[in-house]
Short mmCIF file of C-alpha atoms and ligand atoms in Angstrom, two decimals:
data_model
loop_
_atom_site.label_atom_id
_atom_site.label_comp_id
_atom_site.label_asym_id
_atom_site.label_seq_id
_atom_site.Cartn_x
_atom_site.Cartn_y
_atom_site.Cartn_z
CA UNK A 20 -115.66 29.20 -19.15
CA UNK A 21 -113.75 32.16 -17.70
CA UNK A 22 -110.17 32.29 -18.94
CA UNK A 23 -107.52 31.84 -16.27
CA UNK A 24 -105.42 34.74 -14.94
CA UNK A 25 -102.59 35.44 -12.51
CA UNK A 26 -103.52 36.07 -8.89
CA UNK A 27 -101.02 38.91 -8.55
CA UNK A 28 -98.56 41.09 -10.43
CA UNK A 29 -95.67 39.58 -8.48
CA UNK A 30 -96.91 36.15 -9.52
CA UNK A 31 -96.74 37.16 -13.19
CA UNK A 32 -93.26 38.67 -12.82
CA UNK A 33 -91.91 35.62 -11.01
CA UNK A 34 -93.41 33.26 -13.56
CA UNK A 35 -91.84 35.25 -16.40
CA UNK A 36 -88.49 35.40 -14.62
CA UNK A 37 -88.86 31.67 -14.01
CA UNK A 38 -89.31 31.12 -17.73
CA UNK A 39 -86.33 33.28 -18.57
CA UNK A 40 -84.00 31.88 -15.91
CA UNK A 41 -83.19 28.36 -16.95
CA UNK A 42 -80.65 26.17 -18.63
CA UNK A 43 -79.95 29.17 -20.83
CA UNK A 44 -78.39 30.89 -17.83
CA UNK A 45 -76.67 28.06 -16.04
CA UNK A 46 -75.75 25.71 -18.85
CA UNK A 47 -75.79 27.44 -22.23
CA UNK A 48 -74.48 30.82 -21.03
CA UNK A 49 -71.26 29.63 -19.32
CA UNK A 50 -70.75 27.23 -22.24
CA UNK A 51 -71.07 30.05 -24.82
CA UNK A 52 -68.99 32.42 -22.69
CA UNK A 53 -66.20 29.88 -22.47
CA UNK A 54 -66.36 29.16 -26.17
CA UNK A 55 -66.35 32.80 -27.23
CA UNK A 56 -63.60 34.09 -25.00
CA UNK A 57 -65.13 35.07 -21.67
CA UNK A 58 -65.75 38.70 -20.82
CA UNK A 59 -65.89 39.94 -24.43
CA UNK A 60 -68.84 37.69 -25.08
CA UNK A 61 -70.47 38.92 -21.88
CA UNK A 62 -70.29 42.54 -23.06
CA UNK A 63 -71.70 41.88 -26.55
CA UNK A 64 -74.41 39.72 -25.08
CA UNK A 65 -75.44 42.36 -22.53
CA UNK A 66 -75.72 44.99 -25.28
CA UNK A 67 -78.00 42.74 -27.32
CA UNK A 68 -80.16 41.94 -24.31
CA UNK A 69 -80.66 45.64 -23.73
CA UNK A 70 -81.15 46.81 -27.31
CA UNK A 71 -82.97 43.85 -28.85
CA UNK A 72 -84.11 41.63 -25.98
CA UNK A 73 -86.00 44.15 -23.89
CA UNK A 74 -87.87 45.78 -26.80
CA UNK A 75 -88.70 42.29 -28.10
CA UNK A 76 -89.99 41.25 -24.70
CA UNK A 77 -92.25 44.29 -24.64
CA UNK A 78 -93.60 43.48 -28.10
CA UNK A 79 -94.61 40.01 -26.92
CA UNK A 80 -96.19 41.46 -23.78
CA UNK A 81 -98.19 43.93 -25.85
CA UNK A 82 -99.55 41.18 -28.12
CA UNK A 83 -100.41 38.94 -25.18
CA UNK A 84 -102.10 41.48 -22.95
CA UNK A 85 -104.06 43.02 -25.79
CA UNK A 86 -105.46 39.73 -27.03
CA UNK A 87 -105.74 37.54 -23.94
CA UNK A 88 -104.94 34.58 -26.16
CA UNK A 89 -102.26 32.00 -26.95
CA UNK A 90 -99.85 33.09 -29.74
CA UNK A 91 -101.80 31.56 -32.63
CA UNK A 92 -105.12 32.91 -31.39
CA UNK A 93 -103.57 36.25 -30.50
CA UNK A 94 -102.18 37.03 -33.93
CA UNK A 95 -105.28 35.74 -35.70
CA UNK A 96 -107.58 37.75 -33.50
CA UNK A 97 -105.62 40.99 -33.65
CA UNK A 98 -105.40 40.86 -37.45
CA UNK A 99 -108.95 39.99 -38.47
CA UNK A 100 -109.57 39.20 -42.10
CA UNK A 101 -106.30 37.45 -42.80
CA UNK A 102 -105.38 33.96 -41.82
CA UNK A 103 -101.67 34.32 -42.43
CA UNK A 104 -100.75 36.02 -39.15
CA UNK A 105 -102.35 33.17 -37.25
CA UNK A 106 -99.81 30.87 -38.88
CA UNK A 107 -96.97 32.98 -37.54
CA UNK A 108 -98.37 32.38 -34.06
CA UNK A 109 -98.82 28.71 -34.83
CA UNK A 110 -95.15 28.56 -35.81
CA UNK A 111 -94.41 29.68 -32.23
CA UNK A 112 -96.56 26.86 -30.87
CA UNK A 113 -94.56 24.41 -32.98
CA UNK A 114 -91.27 25.95 -31.85
CA UNK A 115 -92.30 25.38 -28.24
CA UNK A 116 -92.66 21.66 -28.91
CA UNK A 117 -89.28 21.52 -30.66
CA UNK A 118 -87.65 23.35 -27.76
CA UNK A 119 -89.17 21.09 -25.16
CA UNK A 120 -88.00 18.01 -27.06
CA UNK A 121 -84.34 18.82 -26.52
CA UNK A 122 -84.73 20.78 -23.28
CA UNK A 123 -86.26 17.78 -21.54
CA UNK A 124 -83.19 15.70 -22.45
CA UNK A 125 -80.99 18.13 -20.54
CA UNK A 126 -83.65 18.29 -17.83
CA UNK A 127 -83.29 14.51 -17.54
CA UNK A 128 -79.50 14.81 -17.14
CA UNK A 129 -80.06 17.23 -14.29
CA UNK A 130 -82.53 14.98 -12.51
CA UNK A 131 -79.94 12.23 -12.82
CA UNK A 132 -77.04 14.36 -11.54
CA UNK A 133 -79.20 15.63 -8.70
CA UNK A 134 -80.01 12.11 -7.55
CA UNK A 135 -76.44 10.90 -8.05
CA UNK A 136 -75.02 13.86 -6.11
CA UNK A 137 -76.21 12.44 -2.79
CA UNK A 138 -73.76 9.59 -3.08
CA UNK A 139 -71.27 11.33 -5.35
CA UNK A 140 -71.33 8.34 -7.67
CA UNK A 141 -70.05 10.34 -10.66
CA UNK A 142 -66.97 11.55 -8.77
CA UNK A 143 -64.90 8.55 -9.81
CA UNK A 144 -64.86 9.40 -13.49
CA UNK A 145 -66.67 12.67 -14.27
CA UNK A 146 -66.15 12.66 -18.04
CA UNK A 147 -66.80 8.96 -18.43
CA UNK A 148 -69.98 9.31 -16.40
CA UNK A 149 -71.42 11.98 -18.62
CA UNK A 150 -70.58 9.86 -21.63
CA UNK A 151 -72.51 6.90 -20.28
CA UNK A 152 -75.63 8.73 -19.14
CA UNK A 153 -76.11 11.47 -21.73
CA UNK A 154 -77.74 9.52 -24.54
CA UNK A 155 -79.59 6.23 -24.76
CA UNK A 156 -82.55 4.57 -23.07
CA UNK A 157 -81.50 5.57 -19.57
CA UNK A 158 -81.42 9.16 -20.74
CA UNK A 159 -84.96 8.65 -22.02
CA UNK A 160 -86.06 7.33 -18.62
CA UNK A 161 -84.80 10.41 -16.80
CA UNK A 162 -86.26 12.62 -19.48
CA UNK A 163 -89.64 11.03 -18.77
CA UNK A 164 -89.24 11.91 -15.11
CA UNK A 165 -88.47 15.51 -15.96
CA UNK A 166 -91.44 15.76 -18.32
CA UNK A 167 -93.72 14.24 -15.69
CA UNK A 168 -92.73 16.96 -13.21
CA UNK A 169 -93.37 19.59 -15.88
CA UNK A 170 -96.79 18.17 -16.73
CA UNK A 171 -97.78 18.01 -13.08
CA UNK A 172 -97.31 21.75 -12.67
CA UNK A 173 -99.16 22.57 -15.90
CA UNK A 174 -102.15 20.41 -15.00
CA UNK A 175 -102.41 22.51 -11.83
CA UNK A 176 -103.29 25.54 -13.97
CA UNK A 177 -102.09 29.13 -14.12
CA UNK A 178 -102.55 30.08 -10.46
CA UNK A 179 -102.33 26.80 -8.61
CA UNK A 180 -99.72 25.32 -10.90
CA UNK A 181 -97.39 27.80 -12.60
CA UNK A 182 -97.75 30.71 -10.19
CA UNK A 183 -97.55 28.65 -7.02
CA UNK A 184 -94.56 26.63 -8.24
CA UNK A 185 -92.49 29.56 -9.50
CA UNK A 186 -93.16 31.55 -6.31
CA UNK A 187 -91.34 28.85 -4.37
CA UNK A 188 -88.69 27.93 -6.92
CA UNK A 189 -87.34 31.37 -7.84
CA UNK A 190 -86.26 32.50 -4.35
CA UNK A 191 -84.72 29.08 -3.71
CA UNK A 192 -82.64 29.34 -6.89
CA UNK A 193 -81.33 32.79 -6.02
CA UNK A 194 -80.43 31.87 -2.45
CA UNK A 195 -78.69 28.65 -3.45
CA UNK A 196 -76.69 30.29 -6.23
CA UNK A 197 -75.74 33.25 -4.06
CA UNK A 198 -74.45 30.98 -1.29
CA UNK A 199 -72.55 28.86 -3.79
CA UNK A 200 -71.06 31.91 -5.52
CA UNK A 201 -69.98 33.40 -2.18
CA UNK A 202 -68.24 30.17 -1.35
CA UNK A 203 -66.75 29.60 -4.79
CA UNK A 204 -65.16 33.02 -5.25
CA UNK A 205 -63.35 32.76 -1.93
CA UNK A 206 -61.61 29.48 -2.83
CA UNK A 207 -57.87 29.73 -3.43
CA UNK A 208 -57.25 29.94 -7.16
CA UNK A 209 -60.73 31.24 -7.96
CA UNK A 210 -59.34 34.63 -8.93
CA UNK A 211 -58.15 33.39 -12.31
CA UNK A 212 -61.70 32.29 -13.08
CA UNK A 213 -63.05 35.68 -12.09
CA UNK A 214 -60.60 37.49 -14.27
CA UNK A 215 -61.36 35.26 -17.27
CA UNK A 216 -65.01 36.02 -16.71
CA UNK A 217 -64.96 39.68 -15.78
CA UNK A 218 -61.76 41.25 -17.07
CA UNK A 219 -62.58 42.73 -20.45
CA UNK A 220 -60.40 41.61 -23.34
CA UNK A 221 -61.64 42.71 -26.79
CA UNK A 222 -59.43 40.30 -28.77
CA UNK A 223 -62.11 37.60 -29.27
CA UNK A 224 -64.47 40.21 -30.78
CA UNK A 225 -61.86 41.17 -33.35
CA UNK A 226 -61.05 37.56 -34.20
CA UNK A 227 -64.53 36.49 -35.15
CA UNK A 228 -66.98 39.40 -34.93
CA UNK A 229 -69.76 37.76 -36.94
CA UNK A 230 -69.54 34.46 -35.11
CA UNK A 231 -69.67 36.19 -31.77
CA UNK A 232 -72.57 38.42 -32.75
CA UNK A 233 -74.52 35.42 -33.97
CA UNK A 234 -73.89 33.44 -30.81
CA UNK A 235 -74.65 36.42 -28.58
CA UNK A 236 -77.90 37.17 -30.44
CA UNK A 237 -79.02 33.56 -30.25
CA UNK A 238 -78.20 33.43 -26.58
CA UNK A 239 -80.02 36.71 -25.84
CA UNK A 240 -83.25 35.46 -27.42
CA UNK A 241 -82.99 32.05 -25.82
CA UNK A 242 -82.36 33.36 -22.34
CA UNK A 243 -85.25 35.82 -22.45
CA UNK A 244 -87.57 33.12 -23.84
CA UNK A 245 -88.26 35.22 -26.93
CA UNK A 246 -89.54 34.26 -30.36
CA UNK A 247 -91.71 31.35 -29.22
CA UNK A 248 -94.65 33.13 -27.71
CA UNK A 249 -93.96 32.29 -24.07
CA UNK A 250 -94.14 35.92 -23.12
CA UNK A 251 -97.27 36.40 -25.25
CA UNK A 252 -98.90 33.52 -23.43
CA UNK A 253 -97.86 34.65 -19.95
CA UNK A 254 -98.95 38.25 -20.62
CA UNK A 255 -102.27 36.95 -21.90
CA UNK A 256 -103.11 35.92 -18.34
CA UNK A 257 -102.73 39.48 -17.05
CA UNK A 258 -105.89 40.96 -15.61
CA UNK A 259 -105.31 44.62 -14.78
CA UNK A 260 -103.03 47.00 -16.63
CA UNK A 261 -99.75 47.55 -14.85
CA UNK A 262 -96.68 49.07 -16.46
CA UNK A 263 -95.36 46.64 -19.07
CA UNK A 264 -92.07 48.55 -19.54
CA UNK A 265 -91.44 48.40 -15.81
CA UNK A 266 -92.27 44.71 -15.51
CA UNK A 267 -90.23 43.91 -18.61
CA UNK A 268 -87.18 45.72 -17.25
CA UNK A 269 -87.42 43.96 -13.91
CA UNK A 270 -87.62 40.61 -15.67
CA UNK A 271 -84.62 41.33 -17.92
CA UNK A 272 -82.51 42.60 -15.02
CA UNK A 273 -83.31 39.64 -12.78
CA UNK A 274 -82.65 37.19 -15.60
CA UNK A 275 -79.28 38.75 -16.34
CA UNK A 276 -78.39 38.87 -12.67
CA UNK A 277 -79.04 35.15 -12.27
CA UNK A 278 -77.00 34.42 -15.40
CA UNK A 279 -74.05 36.41 -14.09
CA UNK A 280 -74.46 34.77 -10.69
CA UNK A 281 -74.34 31.32 -12.29
CA UNK A 282 -71.13 32.35 -14.01
CA UNK A 283 -69.76 33.39 -10.63
CA UNK A 284 -70.31 29.84 -9.45
CA UNK A 285 -69.12 27.94 -12.50
CA UNK A 286 -65.93 29.80 -13.50
CA UNK A 287 -64.35 30.11 -10.05
CA UNK A 288 -65.08 26.42 -9.43
CA UNK A 289 -63.52 25.39 -12.72
CA UNK A 290 -60.41 27.47 -12.14
CA UNK A 291 -60.02 26.66 -8.44
CA UNK A 292 -60.56 22.92 -8.69
CA UNK A 293 -59.83 22.00 -12.29
CA UNK A 294 -56.95 24.35 -13.01
CA UNK A 295 -58.91 26.40 -15.51
CA UNK A 296 -60.65 25.60 -18.73
CA UNK A 297 -59.41 22.26 -19.91
CA UNK A 298 -59.81 20.74 -23.32
CA UNK A 299 -63.06 19.29 -22.12
CA UNK A 300 -64.66 22.46 -20.80
CA UNK A 301 -63.40 24.53 -23.68
CA UNK A 302 -64.56 22.08 -26.27
CA UNK A 303 -67.79 23.89 -26.91
CA UNK A 304 -69.65 20.73 -26.22
CA UNK A 305 -73.01 20.45 -24.56
CA UNK A 306 -71.63 18.32 -21.73
CA UNK A 307 -68.76 20.64 -20.90
CA UNK A 308 -70.27 22.23 -17.85
CA UNK A 309 -71.45 18.94 -16.42
CA UNK A 310 -68.05 17.32 -16.71
CA UNK A 311 -66.29 20.43 -15.47
CA UNK A 312 -68.31 21.02 -12.33
CA UNK A 313 -68.56 17.31 -11.59
CA UNK A 314 -64.76 17.16 -11.61
CA UNK A 315 -64.62 20.20 -9.34
CA UNK A 316 -67.05 18.67 -6.85
CA UNK A 317 -64.85 15.61 -6.61
CA UNK A 318 -61.85 17.69 -5.61
CA UNK A 319 -63.47 19.73 -2.86
CA UNK A 320 -64.32 18.92 0.75
CA UNK A 321 -68.02 18.12 1.21
CA UNK A 322 -68.37 17.95 -2.55
CA UNK A 323 -71.62 15.97 -2.27
CA UNK A 324 -73.31 18.72 -0.29
CA UNK A 325 -72.25 21.45 -2.70
CA UNK A 326 -73.28 19.29 -5.64
CA UNK A 327 -76.75 18.64 -4.24
CA UNK A 328 -77.29 22.39 -3.76
CA UNK A 329 -75.96 23.17 -7.21
CA UNK A 330 -78.10 20.64 -9.05
CA UNK A 331 -81.19 21.50 -6.99
CA UNK A 332 -80.87 25.11 -8.14
CA UNK A 333 -80.44 24.04 -11.76
CA UNK A 334 -83.32 21.61 -11.58
CA UNK A 335 -85.69 24.33 -10.36
CA UNK A 336 -84.41 26.71 -13.01
CA UNK A 337 -84.97 24.12 -15.73
CA UNK A 338 -88.46 23.24 -14.51
CA UNK A 339 -89.66 26.81 -14.29
CA UNK A 340 -88.63 27.17 -17.95
CA UNK A 341 -89.95 23.88 -19.26
CA UNK A 342 -93.38 24.61 -17.82
CA UNK A 343 -93.44 27.85 -19.79
CA UNK A 344 -92.72 25.88 -22.97
CA UNK A 345 -95.46 23.32 -22.39
CA UNK A 346 -97.95 26.03 -21.45
CA UNK A 347 -97.88 27.50 -24.98
CA UNK A 348 -99.34 24.50 -26.86
CA UNK A 349 -101.59 23.75 -23.90
CA UNK A 350 -103.00 27.29 -24.03
CA UNK A 351 -103.48 26.86 -27.78
CA UNK A 352 -105.53 23.67 -27.38
CA UNK A 353 -107.52 25.10 -24.48
CA UNK A 354 -108.26 28.45 -26.18
CA UNK A 355 -108.77 27.38 -29.75
CA UNK A 356 -109.78 23.74 -29.75
CA UNK A 357 -111.84 23.55 -26.56
CA UNK A 358 -109.74 20.76 -25.10
CA UNK A 359 -109.60 20.53 -21.29
CA UNK A 360 -106.31 21.60 -19.67
CA UNK A 361 -105.80 18.13 -18.36
CA UNK A 362 -106.28 16.34 -21.65
CA UNK A 363 -104.23 18.92 -23.51
CA UNK A 364 -101.35 18.47 -21.08
CA UNK A 365 -101.44 14.71 -21.19
CA UNK A 366 -101.70 14.54 -24.96
CA UNK A 367 -98.90 17.02 -25.58
CA UNK A 368 -96.64 15.42 -23.00
CA UNK A 369 -97.15 12.11 -24.79
CA UNK A 370 -96.17 13.74 -28.07
CA UNK A 371 -93.01 15.29 -26.62
CA UNK A 372 -92.11 11.94 -25.09
CA UNK A 373 -91.76 10.65 -28.63
CA UNK A 374 -90.01 13.64 -30.23
CA UNK A 375 -87.86 14.05 -27.12
CA UNK A 376 -86.83 10.41 -27.15
CA UNK A 377 -85.52 10.89 -30.68
CA UNK A 378 -83.23 13.64 -29.31
CA UNK A 379 -82.19 11.50 -26.34
CA UNK A 380 -81.30 8.56 -28.56
CA UNK A 381 -79.52 10.38 -31.37
CA UNK A 382 -76.77 12.81 -30.33
CA UNK A 383 -76.49 14.35 -33.79
CA UNK A 384 -80.18 15.23 -33.80
CA UNK A 385 -79.88 16.62 -30.29
CA UNK A 386 -76.97 18.89 -31.20
CA UNK A 387 -78.68 20.14 -34.34
CA UNK A 388 -81.96 20.87 -32.55
CA UNK A 389 -80.39 22.46 -29.46
CA UNK A 390 -78.08 24.73 -31.43
CA UNK A 391 -78.84 25.57 -35.04
CA UNK A 392 -82.52 24.74 -35.30
CA UNK A 393 -83.54 26.54 -32.14
CA UNK A 394 -81.51 29.62 -33.05
CA UNK A 395 -83.18 29.76 -36.46
CA UNK A 396 -86.70 29.24 -35.16
CA UNK A 397 -86.43 31.78 -32.35
CA UNK A 398 -84.92 34.42 -34.62
CA UNK A 399 -87.55 33.93 -37.31
CA UNK A 400 -90.32 33.83 -34.73
CA UNK A 401 -89.29 37.04 -33.01
CA UNK A 402 -88.87 38.83 -36.34
CA UNK A 403 -92.46 37.84 -37.14
CA UNK A 404 -93.79 39.08 -33.80
CA UNK A 405 -91.95 42.39 -34.20
CA UNK A 406 -93.19 43.06 -37.71
CA UNK A 407 -96.68 42.21 -36.51
CA UNK A 408 -96.44 44.57 -33.54
CA UNK A 409 -94.90 47.40 -35.51
CA UNK A 410 -96.93 47.29 -38.71
CA UNK A 411 -100.19 45.47 -37.98
CA UNK A 412 -100.84 46.72 -34.46
CA UNK A 413 -99.02 50.01 -35.01
CA UNK A 414 -100.74 52.74 -33.01
CA UNK A 415 -102.68 50.16 -31.02
CA UNK A 416 -99.39 48.66 -29.89
CA UNK A 417 -98.36 52.05 -28.61
CA UNK A 418 -101.65 52.46 -26.76
CA UNK A 419 -101.17 49.05 -25.14
CA UNK A 420 -97.55 49.90 -24.28
CA UNK A 421 -98.68 53.14 -22.60
CA UNK A 422 -101.59 51.65 -20.69
CA UNK A 423 -100.60 51.52 -17.03
CA UNK A 424 -97.10 52.89 -17.73
CA UNK A 425 -95.58 55.90 -15.96
CA UNK A 426 -94.32 59.11 -17.55
CA UNK A 427 -90.75 58.05 -18.24
CA UNK A 428 -91.83 54.74 -19.76
CA UNK A 429 -94.38 56.48 -21.99
CA UNK A 430 -91.77 58.79 -23.39
CA UNK A 431 -89.94 55.68 -24.60
CA UNK A 432 -93.00 54.35 -26.42
CA UNK A 433 -92.48 56.06 -29.75
CA UNK A 434 -88.78 55.21 -30.12
CA UNK A 435 -89.68 51.68 -29.11
CA UNK A 436 -92.32 51.42 -31.82
CA UNK A 437 -89.91 52.69 -34.48
CA UNK A 438 -87.24 50.26 -33.37
CA UNK A 439 -89.76 47.43 -33.51
CA UNK A 440 -90.77 48.51 -37.01
CA UNK A 441 -87.37 48.95 -38.55
CA UNK A 442 -83.97 48.29 -36.99
CA UNK A 443 -84.84 45.30 -34.83
CA UNK A 444 -86.48 43.09 -37.46
CA UNK A 445 -83.69 44.05 -39.82
CA UNK A 446 -81.09 42.97 -37.29
CA UNK A 447 -82.90 39.66 -36.79
CA UNK A 448 -83.29 39.01 -40.49
CA UNK A 449 -79.58 39.60 -41.03
CA UNK A 450 -78.80 37.24 -38.15
CA UNK A 451 -81.15 34.71 -39.70
CA UNK A 452 -79.47 35.03 -43.09
CA UNK A 453 -75.99 34.63 -41.56
CA UNK A 454 -77.18 31.56 -39.66
CA UNK A 455 -78.69 30.01 -42.75
CA UNK A 456 -75.61 30.81 -44.79
CA UNK A 457 -73.30 29.14 -42.31
CA UNK A 458 -75.62 26.16 -42.22
CA UNK A 459 -75.24 25.67 -45.95
N1 LIG B 3 -85.22 31.07 -21.28
C1 LIG B 3 -85.10 29.69 -21.04
C2 LIG B 3 -83.70 29.39 -20.51
O1 LIG B 3 -82.88 30.25 -20.43
C3 LIG B 3 -85.36 28.85 -22.25
C4 LIG B 3 -86.64 29.15 -22.96
C5 LIG B 3 -86.62 29.55 -24.27
C6 LIG B 3 -87.86 29.02 -22.31
C7 LIG B 3 -87.77 29.85 -24.94
C8 LIG B 3 -89.05 29.29 -22.97
C9 LIG B 3 -88.99 29.71 -24.30
O2 LIG B 3 -83.41 28.28 -20.19
#
């Protein structure tokens, strides 16, 4: 059977942006920014996106386009004679399942908030509401709904599923967030939120440099969907050779722009309608943003309408990411085990229903998986992909990088390869060690 491919370059870019733009931007990013002191975190994070994220993205693209395979198949095929690299790819496939297990819990919360926004039923007691819906069997029910939506897109295939869905969802997200941000920043009192977010204050960096670096690195990988093999898988569906450096830069810029835009909605709303960051929103808790914005919606005129728009945008963002997670193990089963796309999707969704339910029923497991475990797995995974690209592919990686690239991009190829060989894996391994150390 002929392997599937994207119908167009724009389709590939939008799908990759769709994967990148997700709860990482609208939920985890404002949460981390609030926890690590606002603008200072933003600056550190942006540096890491540029210096580690973009080169890492390009390494995954190179592996994917060169092999036309899922991560496990890609690494095995590009390093013939050894089995061990295939296991590094397989680790990515496993990471995807772990990610989806917790991500679908949050996806379920969003489905719930979206539905409840029409009547504003959580306005009465925003914090209490989150407490009652976040974990337990009802949370599982909404998680099932979110996973069903995800599976539906994946069964549709690369072109008719992923590409068609993201082509609609991405523009809708941007328009909704832009309208909301325009409205939010012009509310009286929103200025304090803007200055918390955008006025640079280096104090938090000095207070806890290592903690901030760790959080910013974790966030940078998470938001660009790196270290799992998503970008390997998506690039494996590329037909013709266009410029990878160009496409990668567009994806990183759009992803960052949407993240910043989400911050322009959340912070002004919190400051204008909730009087700033309260104990709740500052608490560094997963539910902070939900309670915070829900409280803000209650206080404003036409809160239901704004809430519906807000949660619709987040729902689309979450879906376009969760499909990219499910696609990795599906691609693995389709490529390597000759399973049909449909059966692979149904089987894997069933599996995640079980592992996901564990997260939805046990808050301590959820917090561990969503924070520490995911950070560790993504960091280790990306370090593996970089070492593979730099040392196993070597010159071939450079050839793949150059293929279809313009003059300026080509001149960056050699420095890129050296970064991928040396500094970047080193940085990730140190991050990994610090994470492990703090875990113990
Ligand atoms: N980038 C996605 C987000 O920001 C999350 C994600 C991570 C998706 C890893 C795929 C792989 O929500």
